[in-house]
Coordinates of C-alpha atoms and ligand atoms in Angstrom, one line a residue:
M880 CA 0.2 0.1 0.1
P881 CA 1.9 3.2 -1.0
D882 CA 1.4 5.4 2.1
S883 CA 3.3 8.1 1.1
P884 CA 3.2 10.7 -0.4
N885 CA 0.7 11.1 2.5
P886 CA -2.1 13.6 1.6
T887 CA -2.6 14.4 4.9
A888 CA 0.9 15.1 5.8
R889 CA 0.9 17.5 2.8
L890 CA -2.1 18.9 3.7
F891 CA -1.1 20.7 7.2
E892 CA 2.4 20.9 5.7
A893 CA 1.5 23.2 2.6
D894 CA -0.3 26.0 4.5
G895 CA -0.3 24.5 7.9
A896 CA -4.2 24.4 8.3
R897 CA -5.0 22.8 11.2
N898 CA -8.5 24.3 11.5
P899 CA -11.0 21.5 12.5
L900 CA -13.6 23.0 9.6
D901 CA -10.9 22.8 7.1
V902 CA -10.0 19.2 8.3
L903 CA -13.6 18.0 7.9
K904 CA -13.7 19.1 4.5
R905 CA -10.5 18.3 3.0
V906 CA -9.9 14.9 5.0
Y907 CA -13.1 13.5 5.3
G908 CA -15.3 15.5 2.6
Y909 CA -17.8 16.7 4.7
S910 CA -19.2 20.1 4.3
A911 CA -20.5 21.2 7.9
F912 CA -20.3 19.5 11.2
R913 CA -23.4 17.6 12.9
G914 CA -24.9 18.5 16.3
Q915 CA -22.3 19.2 19.0
Q916 CA -19.4 17.5 17.2
Q917 CA -18.1 21.2 16.4
A918 CA -18.3 22.0 20.4
V919 CA -16.8 18.6 21.5
I920 CA -13.9 19.6 18.8
E921 CA -13.2 22.8 19.8
H922 CA -13.1 22.0 23.4
V923 CA -10.7 19.3 23.2
V924 CA -8.4 21.0 20.5
E925 CA -8.0 23.8 23.6
G926 CA -6.9 20.8 25.7
G927 CA -10.2 20.0 27.5
D928 CA -11.2 16.6 28.9
A929 CA -14.7 15.4 27.5
V930 CA -17.3 13.0 28.0
V931 CA -19.2 12.6 24.8
L932 CA -22.7 10.7 25.0
F933 CA -24.0 10.5 21.5
P934 CA -25.9 7.7 20.2
T935 CA -24.3 5.3 17.5
G936 CA -24.5 7.4 14.4
A937 CA -24.1 10.6 15.5
G938 CA -20.6 10.8 14.6
K939 CA -18.3 10.3 17.2
S940 CA -15.4 9.3 15.9
L941 CA -14.9 12.5 14.4
C942 CA -14.7 14.4 17.7
F943 CA -11.7 12.6 18.7
Q944 CA -9.8 12.4 15.3
I945 CA -10.0 15.7 14.3
P946 CA -9.0 17.0 17.6
A947 CA -6.0 14.5 17.5
L948 CA -5.2 15.9 13.6
C949 CA -5.4 19.9 14.6
R950 CA -3.1 19.0 17.6
R951 CA 0.4 18.4 18.1
G952 CA 1.3 15.0 18.6
V953 CA -0.3 11.5 18.2
G954 CA -3.9 10.8 19.6
I955 CA -3.9 7.6 21.6
V956 CA -7.3 5.9 21.1
V957 CA -8.1 2.6 23.6
S958 CA -10.6 0.3 21.8
P959 CA -11.5 -3.0 22.7
L960 CA -11.3 -5.1 20.3
I961 CA -8.2 -6.1 18.4
A962 CA -10.2 -7.9 15.4
L963 CA -12.0 -4.7 14.2
M964 CA -8.8 -2.4 14.8
R965 CA -7.5 -3.3 11.3
D966 CA -10.4 -1.9 9.7
Q967 CA -10.7 1.2 11.5
V968 CA -6.8 1.6 10.8
E969 CA -7.4 1.0 7.2
A970 CA -10.3 2.9 7.1
L971 CA -8.3 6.2 8.2
K972 CA -5.2 5.4 6.1
Q973 CA -8.1 5.6 3.2
L974 CA -8.8 9.0 4.4
G975 CA -4.6 10.0 4.1
I976 CA -4.5 9.7 7.8
R977 CA -1.4 8.3 9.5
A978 CA -2.7 5.5 11.7
A979 CA -1.7 2.2 13.1
A980 CA -2.7 -0.3 15.7
L981 CA -0.4 -1.7 18.3
N982 CA -1.6 -5.2 19.7
S983 CA -1.0 -8.9 20.0
S984 CA -1.8 -9.6 16.5
L985 CA 0.9 -7.9 14.7
T986 CA 4.4 -9.9 13.9
R987 CA 7.5 -8.6 15.7
E988 CA 8.2 -6.8 12.9
E989 CA 5.2 -4.7 12.4
A990 CA 5.2 -4.1 16.0
I991 CA 8.8 -2.4 15.2
A992 CA 7.7 -0.4 12.5
V993 CA 5.0 1.3 14.6
R994 CA 7.2 1.8 17.4
R995 CA 9.5 3.4 14.8
A996 CA 6.7 5.3 13.7
L997 CA 5.6 6.5 16.8
A998 CA 8.9 7.7 17.8
S999 CA 9.8 9.6 14.7
A1000 CA 6.3 11.5 15.0
A1001 CA 4.7 10.0 11.9
L1002 CA 1.7 8.8 13.4
D1003 CA -1.4 10.8 13.8
L1004 CA -3.4 8.1 15.2
L1005 CA -2.6 4.9 17.2
Y1006 CA -5.0 2.6 18.4
V1007 CA -4.2 0.2 21.4
T1008 CA -6.4 -2.1 23.5
P1009 CA -7.0 -1.0 27.2
E1010 CA -4.6 -3.9 28.8
R1011 CA -1.9 -2.3 26.9
A1012 CA -2.4 1.4 27.3
V1013 CA -2.3 0.8 31.2
T1014 CA 1.0 -0.7 31.5
D1015 CA 4.4 0.9 32.3
G1016 CA 6.2 -0.2 29.4
F1017 CA 3.7 2.0 27.0
A1018 CA 3.5 4.5 29.5
E1019 CA 7.2 4.8 28.8
M1020 CA 7.1 4.2 25.2
I1021 CA 4.9 7.4 24.8
G1022 CA 6.8 9.4 27.7
D1023 CA 8.9 11.3 25.7
I1024 CA 6.6 11.9 22.6
D1025 CA 4.3 14.3 21.9
V1026 CA 0.4 12.6 23.0
A1027 CA -2.2 15.0 21.4
L1028 CA -4.7 13.2 23.3
F1029 CA -6.4 10.0 24.7
A1030 CA -9.8 8.8 23.6
I1031 CA -11.7 6.4 25.4
D1032 CA -13.7 4.5 22.9
E1033 CA -16.8 2.2 24.2
A1034 CA -16.2 4.1 27.4
H1035 CA -19.1 2.2 28.6
C1036 CA -17.1 -0.7 29.0
V1037 CA -15.8 0.5 32.6
S1038 CA -19.3 0.1 34.1
Q1039 CA -20.5 -3.0 35.5
W1040 CA -23.9 -1.7 35.1
G1041 CA -24.0 -2.7 31.0
H1042 CA -23.3 -6.3 29.4
D1043 CA -20.0 -4.8 28.3
F1044 CA -18.1 -4.5 31.4
R1045 CA -14.4 -5.2 30.7
P1046 CA -12.4 -4.8 34.0
E1047 CA -9.3 -3.4 32.4
Y1048 CA -11.6 -0.6 31.4
R1049 CA -10.7 0.6 35.4
G1050 CA -7.1 0.9 35.2
L1051 CA -7.5 3.6 32.5
D1052 CA -7.7 6.5 35.3
C1053 CA -3.5 5.8 35.2
L1054 CA -3.8 8.2 32.1
A1055 CA -5.0 11.2 34.2
S1056 CA -2.4 10.6 37.0
R1057 CA 0.8 9.9 34.4
F1058 CA -0.2 12.3 31.6
P1059 CA -1.9 15.1 33.4
G1060 CA -1.2 17.8 30.6
V1061 CA -2.8 15.6 27.6
P1062 CA -6.8 15.7 27.2
R1063 CA -8.8 12.8 27.6
I1064 CA -12.1 12.1 25.6
A1065 CA -14.3 9.2 26.7
L1066 CA -17.0 8.2 24.2
T1067 CA -20.3 6.0 24.5
A1068 CA -23.3 5.7 22.7
T1069 CA -25.1 4.4 25.9
A1070 CA -27.4 6.5 27.3
D1071 CA -27.8 5.0 31.1
P1072 CA -27.4 7.3 33.7
H1073 CA -25.6 5.0 36.2
T1074 CA -22.9 4.2 33.1
R1075 CA -22.5 7.6 32.8
D1076 CA -22.0 8.5 36.4
D1077 CA -19.4 5.4 35.9
I1078 CA -17.7 6.7 33.3
V1079 CA -17.0 10.1 35.1
E1080 CA -15.9 8.7 38.2
R1081 CA -13.8 5.5 37.1
L1082 CA -12.0 7.5 34.3
A1083 CA -11.1 10.3 36.7
L1084 CA -13.0 12.7 34.6
T1085 CA -14.9 14.6 37.2
R1086 CA -13.5 17.9 35.4
A1087 CA -14.5 16.9 32.1
R1088 CA -17.3 18.6 30.1
V1089 CA -20.4 16.1 29.1
F1090 CA -21.8 16.5 26.1
T1091 CA -24.8 14.9 25.5
S1092 CA -27.4 14.6 22.9
S1093 CA -30.8 13.3 21.8
F1094 CA -30.7 9.8 21.9
D1095 CA -33.6 9.4 19.1
R1096 CA -32.3 7.0 16.3
P1097 CA -34.9 8.7 13.8
N1098 CA -33.7 6.6 10.6
I1099 CA -34.5 3.6 12.9
A1100 CA -38.3 1.6 12.6
Y1101 CA -39.1 0.0 15.7
E1102 CA -41.7 -2.9 15.6
I1103 CA -42.1 -5.4 18.3
V1104 CA -44.4 -8.8 17.6
E1105 CA -46.1 -11.5 19.9
R1106 CA -44.1 -14.3 19.0
D1107 CA -46.6 -16.8 16.8
Q1108 CA -44.5 -18.8 14.6
P1109 CA -41.3 -17.3 15.3
R1110 CA -39.3 -18.6 12.4
Q1111 CA -42.0 -18.1 9.5
Q1112 CA -42.2 -14.4 11.7
L1113 CA -38.6 -13.7 11.4
L1114 CA -38.5 -15.2 7.9
R1115 CA -41.2 -12.8 6.7
F1116 CA -39.1 -10.0 8.3
L1117 CA -36.2 -10.6 6.4
R1118 CA -37.5 -11.2 3.0
R1119 CA -37.5 -7.2 3.3
F1120 CA -34.3 -6.8 3.0
K1121 CA -33.5 -8.8 -0.3
D1122 CA -30.1 -7.0 -0.9
A1123 CA -29.1 -6.0 2.7
S1124 CA -27.0 -7.2 5.6
G1125 CA -28.2 -7.3 9.2
I1126 CA -28.2 -9.3 12.1
V1127 CA -30.4 -12.0 14.4
Y1128 CA -29.9 -11.7 18.2
C1129 CA -30.6 -14.7 19.6
L1130 CA -30.4 -15.6 23.3
S1131 CA -28.4 -19.5 23.4
R1132 CA -25.5 -21.0 21.3
A1133 CA -27.8 -23.5 20.3
K1134 CA -30.3 -21.2 18.9
V1135 CA -27.7 -19.3 17.0
E1136 CA -26.6 -22.4 15.4
D1137 CA -30.0 -23.7 14.7
T1138 CA -31.4 -20.6 13.4
A1139 CA -28.5 -19.8 11.0
E1140 CA -28.8 -23.5 9.4
W1141 CA -32.4 -23.1 8.8
L1142 CA -32.0 -19.4 7.1
N1143 CA -29.7 -20.8 5.0
A1144 CA -31.8 -24.1 4.2
Q1145 CA -34.7 -21.1 3.3
G1146 CA -32.5 -19.4 0.8
I1147 CA -30.9 -16.7 3.0
R1148 CA -27.4 -16.4 3.8
A1149 CA -26.6 -16.5 7.3
L1150 CA -23.6 -17.3 9.7
P1151 CA -23.7 -18.3 13.1
Y1152 CA -21.5 -16.2 15.8
H1153 CA -21.3 -16.8 19.5
A1154 CA -18.7 -17.1 22.1
G1155 CA -18.6 -20.7 22.0
M1156 CA -17.2 -21.0 18.4
E1157 CA -13.6 -21.8 17.6
R1158 CA -12.3 -18.1 17.7
A1159 CA -10.8 -18.4 14.0
V1160 CA -14.3 -19.4 12.7
R1161 CA -16.0 -16.8 14.5
D1162 CA -13.6 -14.3 13.1
A1163 CA -14.1 -15.4 9.8
H1164 CA -17.8 -15.0 10.1
Q1165 CA -17.6 -11.3 11.8
D1166 CA -15.3 -10.5 8.6
A1167 CA -17.4 -12.1 5.9
F1168 CA -20.0 -9.9 7.8
L1169 CA -18.3 -6.7 7.3
K1170 CA -17.6 -7.2 3.5
E1171 CA -20.0 -9.1 2.2
E1172 CA -23.2 -7.1 1.2
K1173 CA -26.0 -9.6 1.9
L1174 CA -25.0 -11.5 5.0
C1175 CA -27.3 -12.3 8.0
L1176 CA -25.5 -12.7 10.9
V1177 CA -27.1 -14.7 13.2
A1178 CA -25.3 -14.0 16.8
T1179 CA -25.4 -14.0 20.6
V1180 CA -25.3 -10.5 22.3
A1181 CA -21.4 -11.6 22.1
F1182 CA -21.3 -9.8 18.9
G1183 CA -21.6 -6.3 18.0
M1184 CA -19.8 -4.4 20.5
G1185 CA -17.3 -1.9 18.5
I1186 CA -18.7 -3.1 14.7
D1187 CA -19.1 0.0 13.0
K1188 CA -20.1 -1.4 9.9
P1189 CA -22.6 1.8 8.8
D1190 CA -25.0 -0.1 6.2
V1191 CA -26.6 -3.1 9.0
R1192 CA -30.1 -2.4 7.5
Y1193 CA -32.3 -4.5 10.1
V1194 CA -31.3 -5.9 13.6
A1195 CA -34.1 -8.8 14.4
H1196 CA -34.6 -10.3 18.4
L1197 CA -35.9 -14.0 18.5
D1198 CA -35.7 -13.6 22.3
L1199 CA -36.5 -10.7 24.7
P1200 CA -33.1 -9.0 25.7
G1201 CA -32.4 -8.4 29.5
S1202 CA -33.2 -4.4 29.7
V1203 CA -34.0 -1.2 27.6
E1204 CA -30.5 -0.4 27.8
A1205 CA -29.8 -4.0 26.1
Y1206 CA -32.6 -3.5 23.4
Y1207 CA -31.3 -0.3 22.5
Q1208 CA -27.7 -0.9 22.5
E1209 CA -28.2 -4.0 20.3
T1210 CA -30.9 -2.7 18.0
G1211 CA -28.7 0.6 17.6
R1212 CA -26.5 -1.4 15.8
A1213 CA -28.4 -0.8 12.8
G1214 CA -28.2 2.4 10.6
R1215 CA -25.2 3.8 11.9
D1216 CA -25.4 5.7 8.2
G1217 CA -28.3 7.2 8.8
L1218 CA -30.4 5.5 6.0
P1219 CA -33.7 3.6 6.8
S1220 CA -33.5 0.9 9.1
E1221 CA -35.8 -1.4 10.6
V1222 CA -35.5 -3.1 13.9
W1223 CA -37.7 -5.7 15.1
M1224 CA -38.4 -8.2 17.9
A1225 CA -40.9 -11.4 18.5
Y1226 CA -41.3 -11.9 22.0
G1227 CA -44.1 -13.9 24.3
M1228 CA -44.5 -15.1 28.0
A1229 CA -41.9 -17.7 27.8
D1230 CA -39.1 -15.1 27.4
V1231 CA -39.9 -13.6 30.6
I1232 CA -39.8 -16.9 32.6
Q1233 CA -36.6 -17.5 30.7
R1234 CA -35.4 -14.0 31.7
R1235 CA -36.5 -14.0 35.3
R1236 CA -34.6 -17.6 35.8
M1237 CA -31.4 -16.1 34.4
I1238 CA -31.3 -13.3 37.0
D1239 CA -32.8 -15.3 39.7
D1240 CA -30.2 -18.3 38.7
G1241 CA -27.4 -15.7 38.6
G1242 CA -24.9 -15.6 41.4
A1243 CA -25.8 -11.5 41.7
P1244 CA -26.5 -9.9 45.0
E1245 CA -30.0 -9.7 45.8
E1246 CA -30.1 -6.0 45.5
I1247 CA -28.7 -6.3 41.9
K1248 CA -31.3 -8.9 41.2
R1249 CA -33.9 -6.5 42.3
I1250 CA -32.8 -3.9 39.8
E1251 CA -32.5 -6.3 37.4
R1252 CA -35.9 -7.2 37.6
S1253 CA -36.7 -3.7 37.5
K1254 CA -34.9 -3.2 34.0
L1255 CA -36.6 -6.5 32.8
N1256 CA -40.0 -5.0 33.6
A1257 CA -39.6 -1.7 32.1
L1258 CA -38.7 -3.7 28.8
L1259 CA -42.0 -5.7 29.1
A1260 CA -43.8 -2.4 29.6
I1261 CA -42.4 -1.0 26.2
C1262 CA -43.4 -4.2 24.5
E1263 CA -46.8 -4.1 25.8
T1264 CA -47.4 -0.1 25.6
A1265 CA -50.2 1.1 23.2
G1266 CA -48.6 4.3 22.6
C1267 CA -45.4 5.3 20.3
R1268 CA -42.6 2.9 20.9
R1269 CA -40.0 5.8 20.2
Q1270 CA -41.7 7.7 22.9
A1271 CA -41.4 5.1 25.7
I1272 CA -37.5 4.1 24.6
L1273 CA -36.8 7.7 24.8
A1274 CA -38.7 8.3 28.0
H1275 CA -36.9 5.0 29.9
F1276 CA -33.6 7.5 29.1
G1277 CA -34.9 10.4 30.7
E1278 CA -35.7 12.1 27.3
A1279 CA -39.1 13.5 26.1
H1280 CA -40.6 12.9 23.1
P1281 CA -44.0 14.1 22.0
G1282 CA -45.0 10.5 20.4
G1283 CA -46.5 9.8 17.0
C1284 CA -43.3 9.3 15.4
G1285 CA -45.2 7.8 12.5
H1286 CA -42.2 5.3 12.5
C1287 CA -42.4 3.1 14.5
D1288 CA -45.8 -0.4 14.8
T1289 CA -47.7 1.2 17.2
C1290 CA -48.0 4.6 15.2
L1291 CA -48.2 3.0 11.9
K1292 CA -51.0 0.4 12.9
P1293 CA -52.3 1.9 15.9
V1294 CA -53.5 -0.5 18.5
D1295 CA -56.8 -0.4 20.4
T1296 CA -57.5 -0.5 23.9
W1297 CA -59.9 -2.1 25.6
D1298 CA -61.1 -1.7 29.3
G1299 CA -60.0 -5.1 30.6
T1300 CA -60.9 -4.5 34.1
E1301 CA -63.3 -7.1 34.4
A1302 CA -61.1 -9.5 32.4
A1303 CA -58.1 -8.8 34.6
I1304 CA -60.3 -9.5 37.8
K1305 CA -60.9 -12.8 36.2
A1306 CA -57.7 -13.4 35.7
L1307 CA -55.8 -12.3 38.8
A1308 CA -59.0 -14.2 40.8
A1309 CA -57.9 -17.5 38.7
V1310 CA -54.4 -17.2 39.6
Y1311 CA -55.4 -16.4 43.6
R1312 CA -58.0 -19.3 43.6
T1313 CA -55.3 -21.8 42.3
G1314 CA -53.0 -20.8 45.0
E1315 CA -50.6 -19.0 43.3
R1316 CA -49.0 -22.5 42.3
F1317 CA -49.5 -22.5 38.3
G1318 CA -48.2 -21.1 35.2
T1319 CA -50.0 -19.6 32.6
G1320 CA -51.0 -22.6 30.3
H1321 CA -52.7 -24.1 33.1
V1322 CA -54.5 -21.1 34.8
I1323 CA -55.5 -20.1 31.0
D1324 CA -57.1 -23.8 30.7
V1325 CA -59.2 -23.2 34.3
L1326 CA -60.4 -19.7 32.9
M1327 CA -61.5 -21.4 29.7
G1328 CA -63.0 -24.5 31.2
T1329 CA -60.7 -26.8 29.6
V1330 CA -61.1 -30.4 31.4
N1331 CA -57.8 -32.0 31.4
E1332 CA -56.1 -34.3 33.8
K1333 CA -54.4 -31.8 35.5
T1334 CA -57.6 -29.3 36.2
E1335 CA -59.3 -32.6 37.2
R1336 CA -56.5 -33.6 39.5
F1337 CA -56.1 -30.2 41.4
G1338 CA -60.1 -30.2 41.5
H1339 CA -59.9 -27.0 39.4
V1340 CA -62.8 -28.2 37.5
D1341 CA -65.3 -27.8 40.9
M1342 CA -63.9 -24.0 41.3
P1343 CA -66.5 -21.1 40.5
V1344 CA -63.6 -19.3 38.7
F1345 CA -63.5 -22.7 35.9
G1346 CA -64.7 -21.6 32.8
A1347 CA -65.2 -18.0 33.5
G1348 CA -63.1 -16.8 31.0
K1349 CA -65.1 -18.6 27.9
D1350 CA -65.9 -15.7 26.6
L1351 CA -62.4 -14.4 25.5
P1352 CA -60.3 -16.7 23.4
A1353 CA -57.1 -18.3 24.9
R1354 CA -55.0 -16.1 22.7
T1355 CA -56.4 -13.0 24.5
W1356 CA -55.8 -14.5 27.7
Q1357 CA -52.1 -14.9 27.0
S1358 CA -52.3 -11.3 25.7
V1359 CA -53.8 -10.4 29.2
F1360 CA -51.4 -12.1 31.5
R1361 CA -48.5 -10.7 29.7
Q1362 CA -49.8 -7.1 30.1
L1363 CA -50.7 -7.9 34.1
L1364 CA -47.0 -8.9 34.0
A1365 CA -45.9 -5.8 32.5
A1366 CA -48.2 -3.5 34.6
G1367 CA -46.6 -4.9 37.6
L1368 CA -49.7 -6.7 38.7
I1369 CA -48.5 -10.4 38.7
T1370 CA -44.7 -11.9 38.6
V1371 CA -43.3 -14.9 37.6
D1372 CA -41.9 -17.4 40.2
H1373 CA -39.4 -19.4 37.8
T1374 CA -38.6 -21.6 41.1
A1375 CA -42.0 -22.6 41.0
F1376 CA -42.0 -23.7 37.2
G1377 CA -42.9 -20.3 36.1
A1378 CA -45.8 -19.9 38.6
L1379 CA -47.7 -16.6 38.6
K1380 CA -48.4 -14.9 42.0
L1381 CA -50.2 -11.8 42.6
E1382 CA -48.2 -8.4 43.4
P1383 CA -49.5 -6.3 46.4
E1384 CA -50.6 -4.0 43.3
A1385 CA -53.2 -6.3 42.4
R1386 CA -55.7 -5.7 45.5
S1387 CA -56.6 -2.5 44.0
V1388 CA -58.0 -4.1 41.0
F1389 CA -60.1 -6.7 43.0
R1390 CA -61.3 -3.4 45.2
R1391 CA -62.4 -1.8 41.3
E1392 CA -59.9 0.9 42.5
R1393 CA -58.1 0.7 39.4
Q1394 CA -59.3 0.2 35.8
V1395 CA -57.0 -1.8 33.9
L1396 CA -56.9 -0.9 29.9
F1397 CA -55.2 -3.4 27.4
R1398 CA -53.9 -3.2 24.0
K1399 CA -55.5 -5.4 21.6
D1400 CA -53.3 -7.9 20.0
R1401 CA -53.1 -8.4 16.4
A1402 CA -54.3 -11.0 14.3
A1403 CA -50.9 -12.9 13.6
S1404 CA -51.2 -12.3 10.0
G1405 CA -52.3 -8.5 10.6
R1406 CA -48.8 -7.5 10.0
A1407 CA -47.7 -8.8 6.3
A1408 CA -49.3 -5.6 4.7
R1409 CA -46.1 -3.0 5.4
G1410 CA -42.7 -3.4 4.2
Q1411 CA -43.2 -5.7 1.2
K1412 CA -40.6 -3.5 -0.4
S1413 CA -37.5 -4.0 0.9
V1414 CA -35.6 -1.5 2.8
A1415 CA -32.6 -1.2 0.3
A1416 CA -35.5 -0.3 -2.4
R1417 CA -36.9 2.2 -0.2
E1418 CA -33.8 4.3 0.7
R1419 CA -33.0 4.5 -2.8
S1420 CA -36.8 5.0 -4.1
D1421 CA -35.8 9.0 -4.5
L1422 CA -33.1 7.6 -7.1
A1423 CA -35.0 7.6 -10.4
G1424 CA -34.7 4.7 -12.7
S1425 CA -31.2 5.4 -14.3
D1426 CA -29.8 6.8 -10.9
L1427 CA -30.9 3.6 -9.8
E1428 CA -29.2 1.7 -12.4
L1429 CA -26.2 4.1 -12.0
F1430 CA -25.9 3.5 -8.5
E1431 CA -25.7 -0.4 -8.8
L1432 CA -22.8 0.0 -11.3
L1433 CA -21.3 2.4 -8.9
R1434 CA -21.9 -0.1 -6.4
A1435 CA -20.3 -3.1 -8.1
E1436 CA -17.0 -0.8 -8.9
R1437 CA -16.9 -0.3 -5.3
L1438 CA -17.4 -3.7 -4.3
S1439 CA -14.3 -5.1 -6.8
I1440 CA -12.0 -2.3 -5.0
A1441 CA -12.9 -3.6 -1.7
R1442 CA -12.4 -7.2 -2.6
E1443 CA -9.2 -6.5 -4.3
M1444 CA -7.9 -4.4 -1.3
D1445 CA -9.4 -7.2 0.9
V1446 CA -11.5 -4.4 3.0
P1447 CA -14.9 -3.9 3.8
P1448 CA -16.9 -1.9 0.8
Y1449 CA -17.9 0.9 3.3
V1450 CA -14.0 1.6 3.7
V1451 CA -14.2 2.7 0.2
F1452 CA -17.2 4.9 0.2
P1453 CA -20.3 4.7 2.5
D1454 CA -23.9 4.3 0.6
T1455 CA -24.1 7.6 1.2
T1456 CA -21.5 8.8 -1.1
L1457 CA -22.7 6.5 -3.9
I1458 CA -26.0 7.8 -3.6
A1459 CA -25.2 11.6 -4.2
L1460 CA -22.8 10.1 -7.1
A1461 CA -25.6 8.7 -8.8
K1462 CA -27.5 11.6 -8.4
R1463 CA -25.6 14.6 -9.4
R1464 CA -23.3 12.9 -11.8
P1465 CA -19.9 14.7 -11.5
R1466 CA -18.3 15.0 -14.6
D1467 CA -14.2 16.2 -13.2
F1468 CA -12.4 16.3 -9.7
V1469 CA -13.9 19.7 -9.4
D1470 CA -17.4 18.5 -9.2
L1471 CA -16.5 15.5 -6.8
I1472 CA -15.2 18.1 -3.8
D1473 CA -19.1 18.7 -3.1
I1474 CA -19.9 15.0 -2.8
P1475 CA -20.1 14.0 0.7
G1476 CA -17.6 11.6 2.4
I1477 CA -14.9 12.5 -0.9
G1478 CA -11.8 13.8 0.8
E1479 CA -8.6 14.7 -0.6
S1480 CA -7.3 11.4 -0.1
K1481 CA -10.1 9.5 -1.6
R1482 CA -10.3 11.4 -4.6
E1483 CA -7.1 10.9 -5.8
R1484 CA -7.7 7.4 -4.9
Y1485 CA -10.9 6.3 -6.5
G1486 CA -12.1 9.8 -7.9
E1487 CA -11.2 8.6 -11.8
A1488 CA -12.2 5.1 -11.0
F1489 CA -15.7 6.3 -10.3
L1490 CA -15.8 9.0 -12.7
A1491 CA -15.2 6.7 -15.4
V1492 CA -18.2 4.4 -14.5
I1493 CA -20.2 7.5 -14.2
E1494 CA -18.4 8.7 -17.7
E1495 CA -19.5 5.3 -19.3
F1496 CA -22.8 5.3 -18.4
E1497 CA -23.6 8.7 -19.7
D1498 CA -22.3 7.6 -22.8
G1499 CA -24.1 4.7 -23.0
R1500 CA -27.4 6.3 -22.6
Ligands
ADP1344 P1 -20.6 7.1 16.0 O1 -19.1 6.4 16.3 O2 -21.1 8.0 16.8 O3 -21.3 5.8 15.9 P2 -19.3 7.6 13.3 O4 -18.3 8.3 14.1 O5 -19.2 6.3 13.2 O6 -20.6 7.2 14.1 O7 -20.2 8.3 12.1 C1 -21.1 8.1 11.5 C2 -21.2 8.3 10.0 O8 -21.2 9.7 9.8 C3 -19.7 8.2 9.3 O9 -20.2 7.5 8.0 C4 -19.3 9.4 9.1 O10 -18.5 9.5 8.3 C5 -20.4 10.3 9.1 N1 -20.4 11.3 9.3 C6 -19.8 11.8 10.9 N2 -20.0 13.3 10.7 C7 -20.3 13.8 9.9 C8 -20.5 15.1 9.4 N3 -20.0 16.1 10.1 N4 -21.2 15.2 8.2 C9 -21.5 14.1 7.1 N5 -21.3 12.7 7.7 C10 -20.6 12.7 8.8
ZN1345 ZN1 -43.9 5.9 17.0

């Protein structure tokens, strides 16, 4: 790879321009900062510490990359995953930025070359793992050189609250004492206030300025359905994305493997990913996901952190995550590039029982278990809401949203509610009368008056509640119990095989002091109407016929360049750049300046190739 002459070096040497906006335009090819990017960048360039809490896709990387380019010396980036560093570094090199990673995957010679570049001030950015960043050896290595800043990416890893806890992050506060004059910037897409407090405290950032933005992800469409025939439901969802990549999350490794196998049999290319797989295979699957354009990765939550693939078009959950935070993080991996993306989840009562079992059987102290149970309930409430999902999710993070987003299932197809006070009383009575010892299935049998071995053996057939719920179908009772659970009126005791128990609040329902409103479940097939058209088609739908044709040609060019260089296609150009090229059809290098995502380095590298595709297309018309 011809690393010199280096366009960035030239850019800076030529005119000494280290103005952030100039760097944004000339290196990244973007015309304006987004949101608070500029404020963060100016603060850090001035030497201030910062904590940056922006959602995925907001453009956090520029918040440390640009200050590193504007300040003297190398920017040290602490990043949790070695497997992703190569692509991160390659993407920066493509921009003409002098970047490298120092980690255990390098050969001896490679490591020596990086150290040399570091010592001779020939690097703009250096990526290291937290394990390395805290060693004395590393402190010594950078002791004599200029360090522009320390960036701590995925800073939520410092917190035990999230599921990405990495103990090594806790040692990173040593950077503050060892290098008191160097600004530090911690970044995360986690909105949870506990996590934020942990970041500030554990990383010794009490004097840092905290930048927070809205956590809304307007380009993500939310959908949550009751589980009915999960595989068929999933398949219907995936059929919307004919030429795009996405993630399907499952709770267990076995389910990951089974689902991936089944999807392949259905003609959808899918690969499994979980922590129990051999590392080499797992890494190969991750690599395929980054580099191929139409792949479904079926994974446990072991997959995803730090994945900066911008064109993940969908995220599906076949199992309920453990909290709203986890749900938000996992779904947040869709649509980093800002283009329309969809997230979908199927859930049912069995999930709740399974999650409760995981919490109760886990080794955590009772205090933590209580918090986890309430986190789970918060997610249930979002699943069962009759209102706007986006509003409910943001409310969980303390952010007000007017609702009616028009971009979630409940907004697109408003759910009806019904006065379920009578039904609630019957359901609660059935739980109570049968001794709070039975799971949903049996209690529904009692309500429906089903005579079977179990209802007879326990004498339930002789009770007044037996058959009291015949007026509603069993399916509705399922829904009633889920909603009673979400409303905190009952709880599930998995130690008693998922027995339903009454919560103290249930009393107010018995006394008719409280009206209970339920959402009406949709018919299982009621969802098919929306989303027949694939998202990929929708995102380009404002591309007229010939623009779309050109887009596909540009896409093919990008893929062949990416294959040759063995990098993910988005490292060459994101989709947004190709869309702009297809629409505006630049004729020469000067026209390219206005295309977002084409800075000076990329213009030199690929300008000619893409201009040629456009020219040939125009000539052929
Ligand atoms: P985050 O790390 O917050 O998830 P990224 O830094 O990966 O987000 O940025 C998401 C996408 O937005 C990237 O493709 C990036 O190039 C693009 N981007 C960032 N800042 C800008 C900007 N000011 N103008 C246009 N695009 C931007
Ligand atoms: Zn909505």
